[in-house]
Tab-separated table of C-alpha atoms and ligand atoms in Angstrom:
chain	number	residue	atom	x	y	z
A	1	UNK	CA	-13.945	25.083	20.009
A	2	UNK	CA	-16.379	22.191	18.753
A	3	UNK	CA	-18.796	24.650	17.429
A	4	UNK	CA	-15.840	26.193	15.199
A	5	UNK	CA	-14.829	22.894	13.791
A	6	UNK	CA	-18.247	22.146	13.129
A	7	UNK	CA	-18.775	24.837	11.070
A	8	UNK	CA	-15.515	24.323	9.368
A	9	UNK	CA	-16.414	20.462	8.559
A	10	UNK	CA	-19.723	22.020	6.899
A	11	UNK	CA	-17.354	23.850	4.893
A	12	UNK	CA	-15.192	21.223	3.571
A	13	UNK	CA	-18.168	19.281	3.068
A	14	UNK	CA	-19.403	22.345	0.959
A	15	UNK	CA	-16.172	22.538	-0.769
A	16	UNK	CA	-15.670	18.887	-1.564
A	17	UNK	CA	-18.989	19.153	-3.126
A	18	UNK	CA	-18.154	22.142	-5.390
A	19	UNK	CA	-15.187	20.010	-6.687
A	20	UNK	CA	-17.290	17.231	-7.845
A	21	UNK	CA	-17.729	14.957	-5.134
A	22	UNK	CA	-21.387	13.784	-5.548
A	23	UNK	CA	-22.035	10.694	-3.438
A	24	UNK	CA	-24.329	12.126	-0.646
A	25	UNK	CA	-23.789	9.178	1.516
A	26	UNK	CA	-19.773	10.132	1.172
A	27	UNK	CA	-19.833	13.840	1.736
A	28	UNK	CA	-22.172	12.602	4.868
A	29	UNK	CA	-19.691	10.814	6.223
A	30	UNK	CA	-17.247	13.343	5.980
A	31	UNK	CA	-19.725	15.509	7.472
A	32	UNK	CA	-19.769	13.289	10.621
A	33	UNK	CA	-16.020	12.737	11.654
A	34	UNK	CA	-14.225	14.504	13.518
A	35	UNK	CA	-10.503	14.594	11.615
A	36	UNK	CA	-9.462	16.590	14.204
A	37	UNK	CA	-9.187	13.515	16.402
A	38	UNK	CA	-6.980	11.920	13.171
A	39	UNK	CA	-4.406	14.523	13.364
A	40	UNK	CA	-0.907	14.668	15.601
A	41	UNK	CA	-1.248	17.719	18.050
A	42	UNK	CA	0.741	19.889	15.821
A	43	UNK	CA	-1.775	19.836	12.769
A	44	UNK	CA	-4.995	20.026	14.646
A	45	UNK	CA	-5.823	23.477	13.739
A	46	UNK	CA	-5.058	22.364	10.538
A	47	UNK	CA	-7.501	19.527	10.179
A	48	UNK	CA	-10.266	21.147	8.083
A	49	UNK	CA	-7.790	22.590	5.490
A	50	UNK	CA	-8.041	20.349	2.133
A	51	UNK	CA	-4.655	19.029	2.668
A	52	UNK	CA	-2.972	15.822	3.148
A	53	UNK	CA	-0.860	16.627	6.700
A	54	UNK	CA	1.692	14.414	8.542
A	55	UNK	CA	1.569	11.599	11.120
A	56	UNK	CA	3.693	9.730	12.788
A	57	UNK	CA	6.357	7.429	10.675
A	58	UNK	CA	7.134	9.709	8.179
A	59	UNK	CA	3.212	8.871	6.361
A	60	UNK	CA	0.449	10.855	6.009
A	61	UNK	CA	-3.759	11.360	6.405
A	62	UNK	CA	-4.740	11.589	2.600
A	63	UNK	CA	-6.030	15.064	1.527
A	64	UNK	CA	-9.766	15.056	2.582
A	65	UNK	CA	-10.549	15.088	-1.598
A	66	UNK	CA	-8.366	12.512	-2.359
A	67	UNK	CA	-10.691	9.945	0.432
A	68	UNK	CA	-13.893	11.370	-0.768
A	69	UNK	CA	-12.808	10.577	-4.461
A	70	UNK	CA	-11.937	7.009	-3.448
A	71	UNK	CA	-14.476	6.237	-1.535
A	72	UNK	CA	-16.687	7.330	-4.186
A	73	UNK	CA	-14.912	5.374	-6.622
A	74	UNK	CA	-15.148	2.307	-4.407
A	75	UNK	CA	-18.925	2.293	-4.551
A	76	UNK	CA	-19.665	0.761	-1.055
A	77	UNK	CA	-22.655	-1.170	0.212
A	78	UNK	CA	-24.218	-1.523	3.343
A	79	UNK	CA	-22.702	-4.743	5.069
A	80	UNK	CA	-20.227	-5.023	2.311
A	81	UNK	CA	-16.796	-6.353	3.528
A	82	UNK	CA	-14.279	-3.518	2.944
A	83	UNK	CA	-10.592	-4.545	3.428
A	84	UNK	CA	-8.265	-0.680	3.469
A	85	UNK	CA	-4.479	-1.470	2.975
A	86	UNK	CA	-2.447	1.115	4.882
A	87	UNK	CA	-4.869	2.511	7.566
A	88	UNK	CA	-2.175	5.433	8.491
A	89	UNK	CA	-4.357	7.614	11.382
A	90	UNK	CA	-7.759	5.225	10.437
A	91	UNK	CA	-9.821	8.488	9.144
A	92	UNK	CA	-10.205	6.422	5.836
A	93	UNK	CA	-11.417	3.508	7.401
A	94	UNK	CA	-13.988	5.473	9.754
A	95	UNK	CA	-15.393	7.219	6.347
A	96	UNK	CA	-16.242	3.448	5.091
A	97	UNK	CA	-17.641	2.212	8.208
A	98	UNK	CA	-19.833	5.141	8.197
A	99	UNK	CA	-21.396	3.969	5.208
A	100	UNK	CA	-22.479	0.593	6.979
A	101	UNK	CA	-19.779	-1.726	6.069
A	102	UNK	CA	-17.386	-4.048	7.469
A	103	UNK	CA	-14.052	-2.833	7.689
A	104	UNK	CA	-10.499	-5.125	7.904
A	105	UNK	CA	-8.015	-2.374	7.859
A	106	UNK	CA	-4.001	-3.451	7.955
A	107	UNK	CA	-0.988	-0.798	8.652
A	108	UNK	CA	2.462	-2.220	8.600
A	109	UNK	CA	3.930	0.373	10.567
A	110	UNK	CA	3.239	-0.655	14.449
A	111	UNK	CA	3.287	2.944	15.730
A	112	UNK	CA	0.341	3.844	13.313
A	113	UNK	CA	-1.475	0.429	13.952
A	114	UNK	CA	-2.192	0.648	17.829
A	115	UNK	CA	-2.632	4.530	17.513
A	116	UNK	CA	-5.577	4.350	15.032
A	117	UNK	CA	-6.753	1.252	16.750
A	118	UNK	CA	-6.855	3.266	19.549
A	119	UNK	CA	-8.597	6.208	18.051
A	120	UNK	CA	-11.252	4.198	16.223
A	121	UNK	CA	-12.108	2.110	19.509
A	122	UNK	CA	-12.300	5.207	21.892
A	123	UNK	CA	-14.368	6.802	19.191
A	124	UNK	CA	-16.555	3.451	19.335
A	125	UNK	CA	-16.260	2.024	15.803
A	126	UNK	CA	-15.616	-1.585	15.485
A	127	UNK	CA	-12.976	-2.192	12.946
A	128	UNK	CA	-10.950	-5.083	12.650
A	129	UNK	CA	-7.400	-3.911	13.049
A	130	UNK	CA	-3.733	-6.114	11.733
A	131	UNK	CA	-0.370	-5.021	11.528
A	132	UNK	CA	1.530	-6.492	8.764
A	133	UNK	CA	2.313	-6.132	5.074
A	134	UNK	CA	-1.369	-5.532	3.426
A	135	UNK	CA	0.318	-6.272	-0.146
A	136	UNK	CA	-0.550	-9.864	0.691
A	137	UNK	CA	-4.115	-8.680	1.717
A	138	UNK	CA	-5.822	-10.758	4.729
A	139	UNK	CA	-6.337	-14.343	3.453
A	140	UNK	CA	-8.306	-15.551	6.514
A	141	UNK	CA	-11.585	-13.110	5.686
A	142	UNK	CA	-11.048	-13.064	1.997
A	143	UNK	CA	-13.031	-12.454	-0.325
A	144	UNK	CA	-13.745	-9.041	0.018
A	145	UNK	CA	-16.537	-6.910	-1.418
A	146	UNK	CA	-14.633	-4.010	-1.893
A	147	UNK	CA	-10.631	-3.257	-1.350
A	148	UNK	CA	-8.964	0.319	-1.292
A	149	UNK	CA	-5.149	1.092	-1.192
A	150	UNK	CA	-3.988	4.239	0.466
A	151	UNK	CA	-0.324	3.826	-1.024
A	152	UNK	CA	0.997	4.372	-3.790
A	153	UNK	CA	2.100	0.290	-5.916
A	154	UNK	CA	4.359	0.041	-8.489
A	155	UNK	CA	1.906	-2.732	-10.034
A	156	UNK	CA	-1.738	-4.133	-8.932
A	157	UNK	CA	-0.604	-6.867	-6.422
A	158	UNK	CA	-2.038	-10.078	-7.341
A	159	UNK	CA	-2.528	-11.365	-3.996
A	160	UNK	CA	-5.374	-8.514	-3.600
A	161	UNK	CA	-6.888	-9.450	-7.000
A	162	UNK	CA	-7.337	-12.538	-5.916
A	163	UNK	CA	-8.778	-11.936	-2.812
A	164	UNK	CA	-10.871	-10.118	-4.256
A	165	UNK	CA	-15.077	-10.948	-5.356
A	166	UNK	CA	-16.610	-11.927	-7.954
A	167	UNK	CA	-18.410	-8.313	-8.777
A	168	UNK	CA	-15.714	-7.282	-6.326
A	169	UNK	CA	-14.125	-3.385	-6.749
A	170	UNK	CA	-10.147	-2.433	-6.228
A	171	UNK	CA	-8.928	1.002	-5.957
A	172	UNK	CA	-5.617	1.595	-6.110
A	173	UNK	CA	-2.916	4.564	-6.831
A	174	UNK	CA	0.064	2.782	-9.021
A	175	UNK	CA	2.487	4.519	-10.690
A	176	UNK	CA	5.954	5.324	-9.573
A	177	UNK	CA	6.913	6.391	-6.345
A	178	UNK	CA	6.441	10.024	-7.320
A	179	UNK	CA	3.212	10.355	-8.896
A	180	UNK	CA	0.167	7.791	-9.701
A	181	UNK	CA	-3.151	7.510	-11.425
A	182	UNK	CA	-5.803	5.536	-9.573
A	183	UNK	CA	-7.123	2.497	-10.748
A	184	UNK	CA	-10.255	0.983	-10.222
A	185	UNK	CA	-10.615	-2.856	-10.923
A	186	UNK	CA	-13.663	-4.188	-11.441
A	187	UNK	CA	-14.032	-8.224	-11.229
A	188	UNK	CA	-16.695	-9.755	-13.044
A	189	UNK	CA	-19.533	-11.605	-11.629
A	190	UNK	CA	-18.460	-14.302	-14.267
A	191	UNK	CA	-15.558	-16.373	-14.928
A	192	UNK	CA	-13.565	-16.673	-18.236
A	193	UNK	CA	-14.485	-20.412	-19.748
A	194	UNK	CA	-12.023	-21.752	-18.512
A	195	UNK	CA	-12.757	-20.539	-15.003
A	196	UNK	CA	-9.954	-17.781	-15.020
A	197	UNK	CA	-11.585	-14.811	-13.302
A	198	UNK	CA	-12.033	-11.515	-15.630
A	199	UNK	CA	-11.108	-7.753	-15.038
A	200	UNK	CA	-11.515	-5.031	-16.257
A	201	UNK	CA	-9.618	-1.680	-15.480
A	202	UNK	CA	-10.719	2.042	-15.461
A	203	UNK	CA	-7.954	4.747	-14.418
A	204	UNK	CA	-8.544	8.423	-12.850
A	205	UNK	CA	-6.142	11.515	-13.113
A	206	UNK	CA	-3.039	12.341	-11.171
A	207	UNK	CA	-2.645	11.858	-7.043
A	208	UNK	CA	0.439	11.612	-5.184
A	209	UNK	CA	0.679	9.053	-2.279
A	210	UNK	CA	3.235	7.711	-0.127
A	211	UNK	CA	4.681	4.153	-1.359
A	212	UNK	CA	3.319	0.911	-0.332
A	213	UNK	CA	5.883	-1.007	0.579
A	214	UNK	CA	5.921	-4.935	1.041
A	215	UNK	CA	6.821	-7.971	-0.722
A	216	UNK	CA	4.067	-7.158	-3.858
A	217	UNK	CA	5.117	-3.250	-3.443
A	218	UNK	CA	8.104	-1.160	-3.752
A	219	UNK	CA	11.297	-2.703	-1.342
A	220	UNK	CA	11.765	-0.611	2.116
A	221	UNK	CA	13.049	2.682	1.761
A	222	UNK	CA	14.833	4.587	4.578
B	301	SAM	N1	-5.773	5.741	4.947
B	301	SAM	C1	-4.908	6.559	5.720
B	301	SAM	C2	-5.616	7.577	6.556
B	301	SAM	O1	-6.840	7.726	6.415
B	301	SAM	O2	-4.939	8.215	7.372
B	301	SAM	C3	-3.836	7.210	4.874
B	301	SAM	C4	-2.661	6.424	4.898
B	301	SAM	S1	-1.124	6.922	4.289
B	301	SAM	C5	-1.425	7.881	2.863
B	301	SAM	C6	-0.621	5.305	3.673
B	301	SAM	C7	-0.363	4.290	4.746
B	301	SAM	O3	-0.040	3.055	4.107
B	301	SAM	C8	0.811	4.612	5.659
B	301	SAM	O4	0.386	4.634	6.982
B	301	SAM	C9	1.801	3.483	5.394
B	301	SAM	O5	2.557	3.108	6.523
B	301	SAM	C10	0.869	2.376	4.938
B	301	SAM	N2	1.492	1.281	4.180
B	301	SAM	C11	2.467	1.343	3.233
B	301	SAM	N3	2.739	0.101	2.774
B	301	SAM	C12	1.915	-0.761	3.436
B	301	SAM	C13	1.712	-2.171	3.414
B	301	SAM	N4	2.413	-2.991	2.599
B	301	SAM	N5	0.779	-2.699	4.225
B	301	SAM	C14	0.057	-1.919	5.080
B	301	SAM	N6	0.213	-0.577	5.148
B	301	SAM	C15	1.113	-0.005	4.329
C-alpha cells in the first residue's frame, strides 16, 4: 500500500511539474506528504488524483495544483512567519512548514480545527493551531512574513493587510462566491511620506474556492 502511494506522489509531483509548477523546494514538499493522511476515509484512494475532494463541514482540501501555485506565489523563507487563513484538513499548512517556516494556521469551523490539529501533531509538525474567524487575522503574532487565504473574499480584508510586513506577501482568491482570481499583495519595505504603508497588487487566472466567511468576508451561508 505505501509503496503504491509513493509512486503515485512521484507522479503528481511529475505532473505538477509539467503544468508549470517550478519551485523545487515546493514540488519537494509535495513530494514528502502524505495527503492520504489529509483525506476523510471515503477519498483516500483518491488522494493522488489532481483534484480538490471533500472534508468534513461541507469544505474542501484544495486541488494539489491550486496549493503548489500558491505556495509558489507566496515565495516563502526559511523561518519566515506564515499565517494560512482557513486550514480545512492542514495539508496546506504542512506544505509551508516543510519549507522551514513558522506556521499560525486558523479554521473557523471547530470540527476541521481539532481534526487537522490532530493530524499535524500525530504527524509531528509543530503548527500553531486557533479556531476563530481568520478575516481578522491573529493580532497577538502579527506581523507576518507571509499570509495565504484558502477561501474565496469578496474584497482583500484590511485587517490582514495590516497585519501584514513591511516586504510582507498576501495571497488571496477574491472574487465572487463562484469564481475568483488570486491576488498577490506585495507590501513595500517603505512607507508612503506620510507613513501610510504602500501596495502593490498582481492578479493570476481563474480558481474556484469555497467562501471565506467572517466579519471582513462574505455573511454565513447555510
Ligand atoms: N488549506 C486547506 C487545506 O489544505 O485543506 C483548504 C481549505 S478549504 C478550501 C477553506 C477553509 O477555509 C475551510 O476549511 C473553511 O472552513 C475555512 N474558512 C472559511 N472562512 C474562514 C474564516 N473566516 N476563518 C478561518 N477559516 C475559514
Amino acid at each position: 500500500m505505501g509503496i503504491i502511494q509513493d509512486k503515485l506522489r512521484e507522479l503528481l509531483v511529475a505532473q505538477l511539474e509539467k503544468e508549470g509548477i517550478g519551485d523545487k523546494r515546493v514540488l519537494e514538499a509535495i513530494g514528502k506528504i502524505r495527503r492520504e493522511n489529509f483525506v476523510i476515509d471515503e477519498m483516500k484512494k483518491y488522494a493522488y488524483d489532481n483534484i480538490a475532494l471533500p472534508l468534513e463541514g461541507n469544505q474542501t482540501i484544495s486541488q494539489p495544483f491550486t496549493v503548489a501555485f500558491m505556495t509558489q506565489l507566496l515565495d516563502v523563507r526559511k523561518d519566515d512567519k506564515v499565517l494560512e487563513v482557513g486550514t480545512g484538513s492542514g495539508y496546506q499548512s504542512a506544505v509551508i512548514k516543510e519549507l522551514g517556516a513558522d506556521v499560525y494556521t486558523v479554521e473557523r469551523i471547530e470540527q476541521l480545527y481539532k481534526k487537522a490539529k490532530q493530524t499535524l501533531t500525530s504527524i509531528g509538525y509543530e503548527i500553531h493551531f486557533r479556531c476563530g474567524d481568520g478575516t481578522l487575522g491573529w493580532k497577538e503574532f502579527a506581523p507576518f512574513d507571509r499570509i495565504i487565504v484558502t477561501a474565496g473574499a469578496p474584497q482583500v480584508p484590511r485587517e490582514l493587510l495590516l497585519q501584514l510586513k513591511p516586504g510582507g506577501k498576501l495571497v488571496i482568491p477574491v472574487g465572487s462566491k463562484s469564481a475568483q482570481e488570486l491576488f498577490l499583495v506585495e507590501r513595500s519595505l517603505q512607507d508612503s511620506p506620510d507613513d501610510e504603508p504602500l501596495y502593490s497588487r498582481a492578479k493570476y487566472f481563474d480558481f474556484k474556492f469555497v467562501p471565506l466567511i467572517g466579519e471582513e468576508g462574505w455573511k454565513e451561508i447555510n
